[in-house]
PDB file of C-alpha atoms in Angstrom:
ATOM      1  CA  MET M   1     191.832-128.451   2.268  1.00 53.00           C
ATOM      2  CA  PRO M   2     193.122-124.877   1.764  1.00 55.00           C
ATOM      3  CA  ILE M   3     193.519-122.821   4.925  1.00 51.00           C
ATOM      4  CA  ALA M   4     191.151-120.108   3.609  1.00 50.00           C
ATOM      5  CA  THR M   5     188.435-122.669   2.928  1.00 50.00           C
ATOM      6  CA  VAL M   6     188.757-124.146   6.459  1.00 47.00           C
ATOM      7  CA  THR M   7     188.611-120.687   8.013  1.00 54.00           C
ATOM      8  CA  ASN M   8     185.491-119.742   6.022  1.00 53.00           C
ATOM      9  CA  PHE M   9     183.863-123.053   6.958  1.00 46.00           C
ATOM     10  CA  GLN M  10     184.591-122.458  10.661  1.00 53.00           C
ATOM     11  CA  ILE M  11     183.158-118.940  10.483  1.00 50.00           C
ATOM     12  CA  PHE M  12     180.030-120.226   8.764  1.00 47.00           C
ATOM     13  CA  THR M  13     179.635-122.945  11.376  1.00 50.00           C
ATOM     14  CA  LYS M  14     179.937-120.434  14.197  1.00 51.00           C
ATOM     15  CA  LYS M  15     177.303-118.225  12.585  1.00 51.00           C
ATOM     16  CA  ILE M  16     174.935-121.159  12.263  1.00 47.00           C
ATOM     17  CA  MET M  17     175.474-121.990  15.933  1.00 51.00           C
ATOM     18  CA  TRP M  18     174.944-118.330  16.835  1.00 44.00           C
ATOM     19  CA  SER M  19     171.741-118.305  14.812  1.00 51.00           C
ATOM     20  CA  HIS M  20     170.527-121.437  16.622  1.00 50.00           C
ATOM     21  CA  SER M  21     171.348-119.835  19.987  1.00 56.00           C
ATOM     22  CA  GLN M  22     169.526-116.665  19.038  1.00 55.00           C
ATOM     23  CA  SER M  23     166.486-118.685  17.912  1.00 53.00           C
ATOM     24  CA  LYS M  24     166.318-120.365  21.300  1.00 57.00           C
ATOM     25  CA  ARG M  25     166.526-116.983  23.011  1.00 61.00           C
ATOM     26  CA  LEU M  26     163.802-115.649  20.706  1.00 52.00           C
ATOM     27  CA  ILE M  27     161.492-118.576  21.491  1.00 54.00           C
ATOM     28  CA  THR M  28     162.030-118.030  25.226  1.00 59.00           C
ATOM     29  CA  LEU M  29     161.364-114.292  24.869  1.00 54.00           C
ATOM     30  CA  LEU M  30     158.158-114.841  22.856  1.00 52.00           C
ATOM     31  CA  SER M  31     156.902-117.389  25.383  1.00 56.00           C
ATOM     32  CA  LEU M  32     157.370-114.922  28.210  1.00 52.00           C
ATOM     33  CA  LEU M  33     155.712-112.084  26.259  1.00 51.00           C
ATOM     34  CA  LEU M  34     152.696-114.218  25.317  1.00 48.00           C
ATOM     35  CA  HIS M  35     152.367-115.475  28.887  1.00 49.00           C
ATOM     36  CA  PHE M  36     152.223-111.989  30.336  1.00 48.00           C
ATOM     37  CA  LEU M  37     150.422-110.377  27.414  1.00 48.00           C
ATOM     38  CA  PRO M  38     147.021-109.989  29.165  1.00 46.00           C
ATOM     39  CA  ALA M  39     148.729-108.176  32.049  1.00 43.00           C
ATOM     40  CA  LEU M  40     150.377-105.691  29.685  1.00 44.00           C
ATOM     41  CA  THR M  41     147.052-104.162  28.573  1.00 45.00           C
ATOM     42  CA  LEU M  42     145.886-100.801  29.858  1.00 54.00           C
ATOM     43  CA  SER M  43     142.777-100.136  31.918  1.00 61.00           C
ATOM     44  CA  PRO M  44     140.076 -98.347  29.877  1.00 75.00           C
ATOM     45  CA  CYS M  45     138.933 -96.340  32.926  1.00 89.00           C
ATOM     46  CA  ARG M  46     140.485 -93.332  34.626  1.00 91.00           C
ATOM     47  CA  THR M  47     140.803 -93.894  38.362  1.00 91.00           C
ATOM     48  CA  THR M  48     141.636 -90.402  39.647  1.00 94.00           C
ATOM     49  CA  CYS M  49     140.699 -86.772  39.084  1.00 96.00           C
ATOM     50  CA  GLY M  50     143.271 -84.522  40.696  1.00 93.00           C
ATOM     51  CA  PRO M  51     143.909 -85.888  44.213  1.00 95.00           C
ATOM     52  CA  ILE M  52     140.526 -87.661  44.468  1.00 96.00           C
ATOM     53  CA  PRO M  53     140.366 -91.402  43.612  1.00 96.00           C
ATOM     54  CA  VAL M  54     137.441 -92.434  41.426  1.00 96.00           C
ATOM     55  CA  ASN M  55     136.461 -96.039  42.094  1.00 94.00           C
ATOM     56  CA  TYR M  56     133.406 -98.223  41.680  1.00 93.00           C
ATOM     57  CA  PRO M  57     130.468 -97.457  41.676  1.00 95.00           C
ATOM     58  CA  PHE M  58     131.590 -94.160  40.106  1.00 96.00           C
ATOM     59  CA  GLY M  59     133.239 -93.739  36.724  1.00 95.00           C
ATOM     60  CA  LEU M  60     134.584 -90.866  34.644  1.00 95.00           C
ATOM     61  CA  ASP M  61     134.470 -92.625  31.263  1.00 94.00           C
ATOM     62  CA  ASP M  62     131.288 -93.960  29.760  1.00 93.00           C
ATOM     63  CA  GLY M  63     130.956 -97.658  30.501  1.00 92.00           C
ATOM     64  CA  CYS M  64     133.009 -97.437  33.717  1.00 94.00           C
ATOM     65  CA  GLY M  65     131.540 -97.888  37.173  1.00 93.00           C
ATOM     66  CA  ALA M  66     127.945 -98.914  37.816  1.00 94.00           C
ATOM     67  CA  PRO M  67     125.302 -97.974  35.211  1.00 94.00           C
ATOM     68  CA  GLN M  68     123.096 -96.406  37.912  1.00 94.00           C
ATOM     69  CA  PHE M  69     125.818 -93.763  38.500  1.00 96.00           C
ATOM     70  CA  ARG M  70     126.431 -93.124  34.805  1.00 94.00           C
ATOM     71  CA  GLY M  71     127.355 -89.514  33.986  1.00 94.00           C
ATOM     72  CA  MET M  72     127.173 -88.304  37.598  1.00 96.00           C
ATOM     73  CA  LEU M  73     130.839 -87.314  37.830  1.00 97.00           C
ATOM     74  CA  ASN M  74     132.914 -85.302  35.387  1.00 95.00           C
ATOM     75  CA  CYS M  75     136.559 -84.302  35.553  1.00 95.00           C
ATOM     76  CA  SER M  76     137.988 -81.061  34.161  1.00 89.00           C
ATOM     77  CA  THR M  77     140.593 -79.444  36.353  1.00 87.00           C
ATOM     78  CA  ASP M  78     138.574 -80.623  39.365  1.00 94.00           C
ATOM     79  CA  LEU M  79     136.043 -83.366  40.031  1.00 97.00           C
ATOM     80  CA  PHE M  80     132.375 -82.299  39.826  1.00 97.00           C
ATOM     81  CA  PHE M  81     129.066 -83.969  40.729  1.00 97.00           C
ATOM     82  CA  THR M  82     126.489 -83.218  38.010  1.00 96.00           C
ATOM     83  CA  THR M  83     122.814 -82.620  38.811  1.00 95.00           C
ATOM     84  CA  PRO M  84     119.938 -80.843  37.033  1.00 94.00           C
ATOM     85  CA  SER M  85     120.686 -77.712  39.060  1.00 91.00           C
ATOM     86  CA  GLY M  86     124.369 -77.545  38.148  1.00 91.00           C
ATOM     87  CA  ASN M  87     127.842 -78.905  38.792  1.00 93.00           C
ATOM     88  CA  TYR M  88     129.019 -79.190  42.385  1.00 95.00           C
ATOM     89  CA  LYS M  89     132.701 -79.485  43.235  1.00 95.00           C
ATOM     90  CA  VAL M  90     133.522 -82.762  44.975  1.00 97.00           C
ATOM     91  CA  GLN M  91     135.550 -82.187  48.113  1.00 95.00           C
ATOM     92  CA  SER M  92     136.007 -85.822  49.115  1.00 96.00           C
ATOM     93  CA  ILE M  93     134.789 -89.387  48.605  1.00 97.00           C
ATOM     94  CA  ASP M  94     134.908 -91.871  51.460  1.00 97.00           C
ATOM     95  CA  TYR M  95     134.487 -95.372  50.027  1.00 96.00           C
ATOM     96  CA  ASP M  96     134.501 -97.042  53.426  1.00 95.00           C
ATOM     97  CA  LYS M  97     131.740 -94.871  54.866  1.00 95.00           C
ATOM     98  CA  LYS M  98     130.122 -94.604  51.422  1.00 96.00           C
ATOM     99  CA  ASN M  99     129.646 -90.838  51.352  1.00 97.00           C
ATOM    100  CA  LEU M 100     130.603 -88.024  49.045  1.00 97.00           C
ATOM    101  CA  VAL M 101     130.882 -84.346  50.078  1.00 97.00           C
ATOM    102  CA  VAL M 102     130.153 -81.628  47.527  1.00 97.00           C
ATOM    103  CA  TYR M 103     130.286 -77.857  47.742  1.00 91.00           C
ATOM    104  CA  ASP M 104     127.858 -75.503  46.027  1.00 87.00           C
ATOM    105  CA  PRO M 105     129.821 -72.478  44.763  1.00 83.00           C
ATOM    106  CA  ALA M 106     126.551 -70.530  44.459  1.00 81.00           C
ATOM    107  CA  MET M 107     125.551 -71.214  48.089  1.00 87.00           C
ATOM    108  CA  SER M 108     125.526 -68.418  50.647  1.00 89.00           C
ATOM    109  CA  THR M 109     128.028 -68.689  53.508  1.00 88.00           C
ATOM    110  CA  CYS M 110     128.982 -66.693  56.567  1.00 88.00           C
ATOM    111  CA  SER M 111     131.162 -64.465  54.431  1.00 88.00           C
ATOM    112  CA  ILE M 112     129.166 -64.025  51.209  1.00 88.00           C
ATOM    113  CA  LEU M 113     125.565 -63.805  50.029  1.00 88.00           C
ATOM    114  CA  GLN M 114     124.618 -65.525  46.796  1.00 85.00           C
ATOM    115  CA  PRO M 115     121.396 -65.244  44.768  1.00 78.00           C
ATOM    116  CA  HIS M 116     119.096 -68.102  45.754  1.00 75.00           C
ATOM    117  CA  HIS M 117     118.697 -71.175  43.597  1.00 81.00           C
ATOM    118  CA  ASP M 118     117.422 -74.683  44.084  1.00 89.00           C
ATOM    119  CA  PHE M 119     119.463 -77.813  44.801  1.00 91.00           C
ATOM    120  CA  LEU M 120     117.945 -80.451  42.531  1.00 93.00           C
ATOM    121  CA  LEU M 121     118.675 -84.142  42.061  1.00 95.00           C
ATOM    122  CA  THR M 122     117.266 -86.499  39.437  1.00 95.00           C
ATOM    123  CA  PRO M 123     114.781 -89.132  40.706  1.00 95.00           C
ATOM    124  CA  ILE M 124     117.480 -91.827  40.484  1.00 95.00           C
ATOM    125  CA  GLN M 125     119.993 -89.602  42.318  1.00 96.00           C
ATOM    126  CA  SER M 126     117.442 -88.946  45.063  1.00 95.00           C
ATOM    127  CA  ALA M 127     117.056 -92.727  45.442  1.00 95.00           C
ATOM    128  CA  ILE M 128     120.655 -93.939  45.312  1.00 96.00           C
ATOM    129  CA  ILE M 129     122.790 -90.947  46.395  1.00 97.00           C
ATOM    130  CA  PRO M 130     120.661 -88.621  48.575  1.00 96.00           C
ATOM    131  CA  PRO M 131     121.943 -86.127  51.145  1.00 97.00           C
ATOM    132  CA  THR M 132     122.708 -87.705  54.529  1.00 96.00           C
ATOM    133  CA  SER M 133     120.591 -87.174  57.617  1.00 93.00           C
ATOM    134  CA  ASP M 134     123.391 -85.095  59.179  1.00 94.00           C
ATOM    135  CA  THR M 135     123.219 -82.569  56.317  1.00 96.00           C
ATOM    136  CA  VAL M 136     120.993 -79.641  57.243  1.00 95.00           C
ATOM    137  CA  PHE M 137     119.678 -76.977  54.896  1.00 95.00           C
ATOM    138  CA  ALA M 138     119.313 -73.513  56.459  1.00 93.00           C
ATOM    139  CA  LEU M 139     116.629 -71.453  54.700  1.00 93.00           C
ATOM    140  CA  LEU M 140     117.399 -67.779  55.315  1.00 91.00           C
ATOM    141  CA  ASN M 141     115.517 -64.513  55.204  1.00 90.00           C
ATOM    142  CA  CYS M 142     112.117 -66.140  54.829  1.00 91.00           C
ATOM    143  CA  SER M 143     108.804 -64.353  54.529  1.00 91.00           C
ATOM    144  CA  VAL M 144     106.396 -64.632  57.429  1.00 90.00           C
ATOM    145  CA  ASP M 145     104.089 -66.256  54.883  1.00 93.00           C
ATOM    146  CA  SER M 146     106.516 -69.071  54.123  1.00 94.00           C
ATOM    147  CA  PRO M 147     104.818 -72.507  54.291  1.00 95.00           C
ATOM    148  CA  VAL M 148     107.574 -73.791  56.627  1.00 94.00           C
ATOM    149  CA  LEU M 149     106.566 -71.120  59.134  1.00 91.00           C
ATOM    150  CA  ASN M 150     102.880 -71.916  58.916  1.00 94.00           C
ATOM    151  CA  HIS M 151     101.234 -75.124  57.748  1.00 93.00           C
ATOM    152  CA  TYR M 152     104.551 -77.031  57.447  1.00 94.00           C
ATOM    153  CA  LYS M 153     106.352 -75.515  60.458  1.00 91.00           C
ATOM    154  CA  SER M 154     106.971 -79.035  61.762  1.00 94.00           C
ATOM    155  CA  LEU M 155     109.588 -79.349  59.029  1.00 95.00           C
ATOM    156  CA  CYS M 156     111.839 -76.850  60.856  1.00 94.00           C
ATOM    157  CA  PHE M 157     114.048 -77.863  63.751  1.00 91.00           C
ATOM    158  CA  ASN M 158     117.110 -76.842  65.732  1.00 87.00           C
ATOM    159  CA  PHE M 159     120.162 -79.082  65.506  1.00 86.00           C
ATOM    160  CA  SER M 160     122.759 -79.809  68.193  1.00 87.00           C
ATOM    161  CA  GLY M 161     121.333 -76.994  70.307  1.00 87.00           C
ATOM    162  CA  HIS M 162     121.745 -74.344  67.579  1.00 88.00           C
ATOM    163  CA  SER M 163     119.147 -71.827  66.415  1.00 84.00           C
ATOM    164  CA  CYS M 164     118.788 -69.598  63.376  1.00 82.00           C
ATOM    165  CA  ASP M 165     119.546 -66.517  65.454  1.00 83.00           C
ATOM    166  CA  GLU M 166     123.171 -67.677  65.677  1.00 88.00           C
ATOM    167  CA  LEU M 167     123.583 -67.317  61.920  1.00 88.00           C
ATOM    168  CA  TYR M 168     122.209 -63.764  61.911  1.00 88.00           C
ATOM    169  CA  ASN M 169     124.361 -62.780  64.892  1.00 87.00           C
ATOM    170  CA  SER M 170     127.627 -64.522  63.961  1.00 89.00           C
ATOM    171  CA  CYS M 171     127.912 -64.319  60.190  1.00 90.00           C
ATOM    172  CA  THR M 172     128.935 -61.060  58.580  1.00 89.00           C
ATOM    173  CA  ALA M 173     126.925 -61.761  55.397  1.00 89.00           C
ATOM    174  CA  PHE M 174     123.709 -62.637  57.263  1.00 89.00           C
ATOM    175  CA  ARG M 175     123.800 -59.576  59.522  1.00 84.00           C
ATOM    176  CA  LEU M 176     122.448 -57.600  56.605  1.00 83.00           C
ATOM    177  CA  PHE M 177     119.096 -59.244  57.238  1.00 83.00           C
ATOM    178  CA  ARG M 178     119.002 -57.567  60.666  1.00 75.00           C
ATOM    179  CA  LEU M 179     119.497 -54.143  59.068  1.00 68.00           C
ATOM    180  CA  GLY M 180     116.150 -53.943  57.309  1.00 58.00           C
ATOM    181  CA  MET M 181     117.007 -55.970  54.181  1.00 55.00           C
ATOM    182  CA  GLY M 182     114.750 -58.922  54.960  1.00 51.00           C
ATOM    183  CA  LEU M 183     111.515 -59.806  53.245  1.00 49.00           C
ATOM    184  CA  SER M 184     109.715 -58.046  56.092  1.00 47.00           C
ATOM    185  CA  ASN M 185     111.303 -54.728  55.040  1.00 41.00           C
ATOM    186  CA  GLY M 186     112.841 -54.202  58.478  1.00 41.00           C
ATOM    187  CA  THR M 187     109.606 -54.160  60.472  1.00 42.00           C
ATOM    188  CA  ASN M 188     107.623 -56.754  62.292  1.00 47.00           C
ATOM    189  CA  SER M 189     103.924 -56.890  63.013  1.00 44.00           C
ATOM    190  CA  THR M 190     104.304 -54.388  65.845  1.00 43.00           C
ATOM    191  CA  GLY M 191     106.105 -51.856  63.644  1.00 48.00           C
ATOM    192  CA  SER M 192     109.496 -52.007  65.428  1.00 48.00           C
ATOM    193  CA  THR M 193     112.683 -51.781  63.409  1.00 50.00           C
ATOM    194  CA  ASN M 194     115.668 -54.097  63.204  1.00 57.00           C
ATOM    195  CA  PHE M 195     113.361 -57.073  62.830  1.00 66.00           C
ATOM    196  CA  VAL M 196     115.158 -60.433  62.419  1.00 75.00           C
ATOM    197  CA  PRO M 197     113.525 -62.260  59.491  1.00 81.00           C
ATOM    198  CA  PRO M 198     112.602 -65.914  60.120  1.00 88.00           C
ATOM    199  CA  CYS M 199     114.750 -68.783  59.013  1.00 89.00           C
ATOM    200  CA  CYS M 200     114.405 -72.552  59.090  1.00 93.00           C
ATOM    201  CA  PHE M 201     116.736 -75.499  59.603  1.00 94.00           C
ATOM    202  CA  THR M 202     115.332 -78.389  57.649  1.00 95.00           C
ATOM    203  CA  GLY M 203     116.199 -81.613  55.857  1.00 95.00           C
ATOM    204  CA  TYR M 204     116.653 -82.411  52.200  1.00 95.00           C
ATOM    205  CA  ASP M 205     113.075 -83.650  51.686  1.00 94.00           C
ATOM    206  CA  THR M 206     111.808 -80.088  52.234  1.00 95.00           C
ATOM    207  CA  VAL M 207     113.898 -78.576  49.452  1.00 93.00           C
ATOM    208  CA  LYS M 208     113.281 -81.646  47.321  1.00 93.00           C
ATOM    209  CA  PHE M 209     109.527 -81.114  47.198  1.00 93.00           C
ATOM    210  CA  MET M 210     109.366 -77.316  47.535  1.00 93.00           C
ATOM    211  CA  SER M 211     111.427 -74.866  45.483  1.00 91.00           C
ATOM    212  CA  MET M 212     112.974 -71.768  47.052  1.00 90.00           C
ATOM    213  CA  ASN M 213     110.230 -69.692  45.430  1.00 90.00           C
ATOM    214  CA  ILE M 214     107.552 -71.812  47.107  1.00 93.00           C
ATOM    215  CA  LEU M 215     109.425 -71.738  50.386  1.00 93.00           C
ATOM    216  CA  ASP M 216     109.543 -67.941  50.015  1.00 93.00           C
ATOM    217  CA  CYS M 217     113.121 -67.618  51.358  1.00 91.00           C
ATOM    218  CA  THR M 218     115.764 -65.553  49.601  1.00 89.00           C
ATOM    219  CA  HIS M 219     118.934 -67.558  50.457  1.00 90.00           C
ATOM    220  CA  TYR M 220     120.077 -70.907  51.714  1.00 91.00           C
ATOM    221  CA  THR M 221     123.182 -72.538  53.063  1.00 92.00           C
ATOM    222  CA  SER M 222     123.878 -76.154  54.013  1.00 93.00           C
ATOM    223  CA  VAL M 223     125.864 -77.657  56.876  1.00 94.00           C
ATOM    224  CA  THR M 224     127.266 -81.184  57.199  1.00 94.00           C
ATOM    225  CA  ASN M 225     128.291 -83.343  60.167  1.00 93.00           C
ATOM    226  CA  THR M 226     125.698 -81.520  62.267  1.00 92.00           C
ATOM    227  CA  ASP M 227     125.792 -84.198  64.957  1.00 88.00           C
ATOM    228  CA  ARG M 228     129.353 -83.113  65.797  1.00 90.00           C
ATOM    229  CA  LEU M 229     128.770 -79.367  65.919  1.00 91.00           C
ATOM    230  CA  ARG M 230     127.391 -79.013  69.440  1.00 90.00           C
ATOM    231  CA  GLY M 231     129.080 -76.093  71.163  1.00 89.00           C
ATOM    232  CA  LEU M 232     130.602 -74.740  67.937  1.00 92.00           C
ATOM    233  CA  GLY M 233     129.536 -71.414  66.416  1.00 90.00           C
ATOM    234  CA  PRO M 234     128.578 -70.873  62.747  1.00 91.00           C
ATOM    235  CA  LEU M 235     132.090 -69.720  61.875  1.00 91.00           C
ATOM    236  CA  ASP M 236     133.327 -73.210  62.764  1.00 91.00           C
ATOM    237  CA  TRP M 237     130.574 -75.156  61.028  1.00 92.00           C
ATOM    238  CA  ILE M 238     131.358 -77.363  58.018  1.00 91.00           C
ATOM    239  CA  TYR M 239     129.517 -76.016  54.996  1.00 92.00           C
ATOM    240  CA  GLY M 240     128.634 -78.310  52.104  1.00 94.00           C
ATOM    241  CA  ILE M 241     126.343 -81.223  51.182  1.00 96.00           C
ATOM    242  CA  LYS M 242     127.176 -84.768  52.152  1.00 97.00           C
ATOM    243  CA  LEU M 243     125.654 -87.487  49.979  1.00 98.00           C
ATOM    244  CA  SER M 244     125.411 -91.180  50.862  1.00 97.00           C
ATOM    245  CA  PHE M 245     125.630 -93.887  48.210  1.00 97.00           C
ATOM    246  CA  ALA M 246     125.143 -97.625  48.069  1.00 90.00           C
ATOM    247  CA  VAL M 247     127.410 -99.965  46.099  1.00 86.00           C
ATOM    248  CA  PRO M 248     125.504-102.375  43.824  1.00 81.00           C
ATOM    249  CA  ASP M 249     126.366-106.037  44.392  1.00 78.00           C
ATOM    250  CA  THR M 250     127.447-107.137  40.944  1.00 75.00           C
ATOM    251  CA  GLY M 251     130.499-109.251  41.781  1.00 79.00           C
ATOM    252  CA  CYS M 252     132.847-106.312  41.368  1.00 83.00           C
ATOM    253  CA  GLU M 253     135.233-107.587  44.027  1.00 84.00           C
ATOM    254  CA  ARG M 254     135.949-110.730  42.003  1.00 86.00           C
ATOM    255  CA  CYS M 255     136.602-108.606  38.919  1.00 87.00           C
ATOM    256  CA  ALA M 256     138.958-106.275  40.780  1.00 84.00           C
ATOM    257  CA  GLN M 257     140.923-109.178  42.285  1.00 85.00           C
ATOM    258  CA  SER M 258     141.562-110.501  38.772  1.00 84.00           C
ATOM    259  CA  GLY M 259     143.044-107.167  37.704  1.00 83.00           C
ATOM    260  CA  GLY M 260     139.944-105.866  35.945  1.00 86.00           C
ATOM    261  CA  THR M 261     137.828-102.766  36.330  1.00 87.00           C
ATOM    262  CA  CYS M 262     134.091-102.937  36.951  1.00 90.00           C
ATOM    263  CA  GLY M 263     131.961-101.386  34.248  1.00 91.00           C
ATOM    264  CA  PHE M 264     129.008-102.009  31.968  1.00 92.00           C
ATOM    265  CA  ASP M 265     127.938-102.296  28.364  1.00 91.00           C
ATOM    266  CA  THR M 266     126.994 -98.795  27.214  1.00 90.00           C
ATOM    267  CA  GLU M 267     124.099-100.098  25.085  1.00 92.00           C
ATOM    268  CA  THR M 268     122.589-102.849  27.239  1.00 92.00           C
ATOM    269  CA  GLN M 269     123.940-101.594  30.624  1.00 90.00           C
ATOM    270  CA  VAL M 270     124.813-105.206  31.496  1.00 90.00           C
ATOM    271  CA  SER M 271     127.627-105.367  34.063  1.00 88.00           C
ATOM    272  CA  LEU M 272     131.080-106.233  32.688  1.00 90.00           C
ATOM    273  CA  CYS M 273     134.597-106.763  33.989  1.00 88.00           C
ATOM    274  CA  LEU M 274     136.752-104.472  31.840  1.00 87.00           C
ATOM    275  CA  CYS M 275     140.076-106.195  31.345  1.00 83.00           C
ATOM    276  CA  SER M 276     141.656-103.729  28.901  1.00 66.00           C
ATOM    277  CA  THR M 277     140.723-101.247  26.250  1.00 53.00           C
ATOM    278  CA  PHE M 278     139.864-104.248  24.035  1.00 55.00           C
ATOM    279  CA  THR M 279     138.645-107.023  26.290  1.00 58.00           C
ATOM    280  CA  ASN M 280     135.554-107.430  28.454  1.00 57.00           C
ATOM    281  CA  SER M 281     134.415-110.292  30.667  1.00 59.00           C
ATOM    282  CA  THR M 282     131.271-110.910  32.658  1.00 62.00           C
ATOM    283  CA  ARG M 283     133.142-111.911  35.808  1.00 65.00           C
ATOM    284  CA  GLU M 284     136.944-111.719  35.829  1.00 77.00           C
ATOM    285  CA  CYS M 285     140.013-111.178  33.668  1.00 79.00           C
ATOM    286  CA  ALA M 286     141.986-114.347  34.600  1.00 61.00           C
ATOM    287  CA  ALA M 287     142.562-117.015  31.939  1.00 50.00           C
ATOM    288  CA  GLY M 288     139.592-119.305  31.613  1.00 40.00           C
ATOM    289  CA  SER M 289     137.095-116.805  32.988  1.00 46.00           C
ATOM    290  CA  ASP M 290     133.445-116.914  32.039  1.00 45.00           C
ATOM    291  CA  THR M 291     133.444-114.416  29.169  1.00 42.00           C
ATOM    292  CA  ALA M 292     130.383-112.904  27.604  1.00 39.00           C
ATOM    293  CA  GLU M 293     132.480-111.006  25.063  1.00 40.00           C
ATOM    294  CA  GLY M 294     134.448-113.991  23.770  1.00 36.00           C
ATOM    295  CA  SER M 295     134.440-112.632  20.244  1.00 32.00           C
ATOM    296  CA  HIS M 296     135.765-109.406  21.693  1.00 38.00           C
ATOM    297  CA  CYS M 297     138.574-111.005  23.692  1.00 38.00           C
ATOM    298  CA  ALA M 298     140.083-113.412  21.177  1.00 36.00           C
ATOM    299  CA  PRO M 299     140.676-110.964  18.292  1.00 39.00           C
ATOM    300  CA  ALA M 300     142.132-108.389  20.670  1.00 42.00           C
ATOM    301  CA  ILE M 301     144.643-110.833  22.176  1.00 42.00           C
ATOM    302  CA  LEU M 302     145.546-112.234  18.760  1.00 42.00           C
ATOM    303  CA  PHE M 303     145.951-108.727  17.394  1.00 46.00           C
ATOM    304  CA  GLN M 304     148.404-107.825  20.172  1.00 51.00           C
ATOM    305  CA  ALA M 305     150.217-111.154  19.956  1.00 48.00           C
ATOM    306  CA  PHE M 306     150.731-110.703  16.201  1.00 53.00           C
ATOM    307  CA  PHE M 307     152.566-107.427  16.670  1.00 52.00           C
ATOM    308  CA  VAL M 308     154.667-108.779  19.541  1.00 54.00           C
ATOM    309  CA  ILE M 309     155.788-111.776  17.416  1.00 59.00           C
ATOM    310  CA  MET M 310     156.432-109.669  14.315  1.00 64.00           C
ATOM    311  CA  GLY M 311     158.509-107.214  16.314  1.00 60.00           C
ATOM    312  CA  ALA M 312     160.617-109.934  17.841  1.00 59.00           C
ATOM    313  CA  LEU M 313     161.160-111.626  14.426  1.00 62.00           C
ATOM    314  CA  LEU M 314     162.291-108.369  12.840  1.00 62.00           C
ATOM    315  CA  ILE M 315     164.819-107.820  15.611  1.00 60.00           C
ATOM    316  CA  CYS M 316     166.128-111.366  15.191  1.00 56.00           C
ATOM    317  CA  LEU M 317     166.415-111.075  11.389  1.00 59.00           C
ATOM    318  CA  HIS M 318     168.166-107.736  11.693  1.00 54.00           C
ATOM    319  CA  ASP M 319     170.771-109.195  14.089  1.00 59.00           C
ATOM    320  CA  PHE M 320     171.203-112.259  11.888  1.00 53.00           C
ATOM    321  CA  TYR M 321     171.768-110.068   8.840  1.00 51.00           C
ATOM    322  CA  LEU M 322     174.386-108.014  10.642  1.00 52.00           C
ATOM    323  CA  SER M 323     176.262-111.164  11.647  1.00 55.00           C
ATOM    324  CA  PHE M 324     177.000-111.908   7.966  1.00 53.00           C
ATOM    325  CA  ILE M 325     178.266-108.405   7.143  1.00 57.00           C
TER     326      ILE M 325
END
């Protein structure tokens, strides 16, 4: 046999052996990709807004979290809690203690007076995420005819040994009420000047059922953690509104342990375990889980698998072609 023919035959044989070796490597690669394919999918739900984590029962994207909390949070540059009376900046969420602290930018504080407005919650918000018992609303500059100073005066109380006079004496903004700017026009029933207009410390139920116009008070502020403020003056109080929430028992822990995100069907509001942007399960994302969206899962996985296989085949064919050049 001519030397050239033998050499060509040997080269061809080596290329066939190389091709067989590459095929085995390709099969191994595809097996690994298909095995880990479900884990390579992306969560359909955002889990943070700025520095604040957003976990179940809350959600930023529709279909994420618990359906009862749907649309309560929105994320722009900051995280906000949405109510009928406006958007309130979320300062913190404690998932262990199950409370959320918001701040009303239109609320009066020791340093600034704001035009009065009502703090309103929807009926479902009042039921599942109401203000905590240690959140106190201070109604300021009230008329002597205010219902909380007459028929409903039992709704007013002092907390941790504090009285309304402290606010008028300590806070720069509220001192204006001592200078004749109150609803009483600077005089009391005896005609003396520098009259201190009444105020009222009260709970959320008062402002829930009576608007600021009915209460006949011009301003309000709110203080949280009132059980820990004994001995501290108004300048050291914590201003804001703390809300408490309950976590619905829908088997979310099982879903989370399988790598999924708890959510719900946006049409039926049935609870789902969101495994990726394409796949949903009623319980968990692991293989063999009880899946309500079986028709949803299978096409999505096949769709992804198809592109993985095609990509690997193209790479193999390209390398095989180059080996003959």
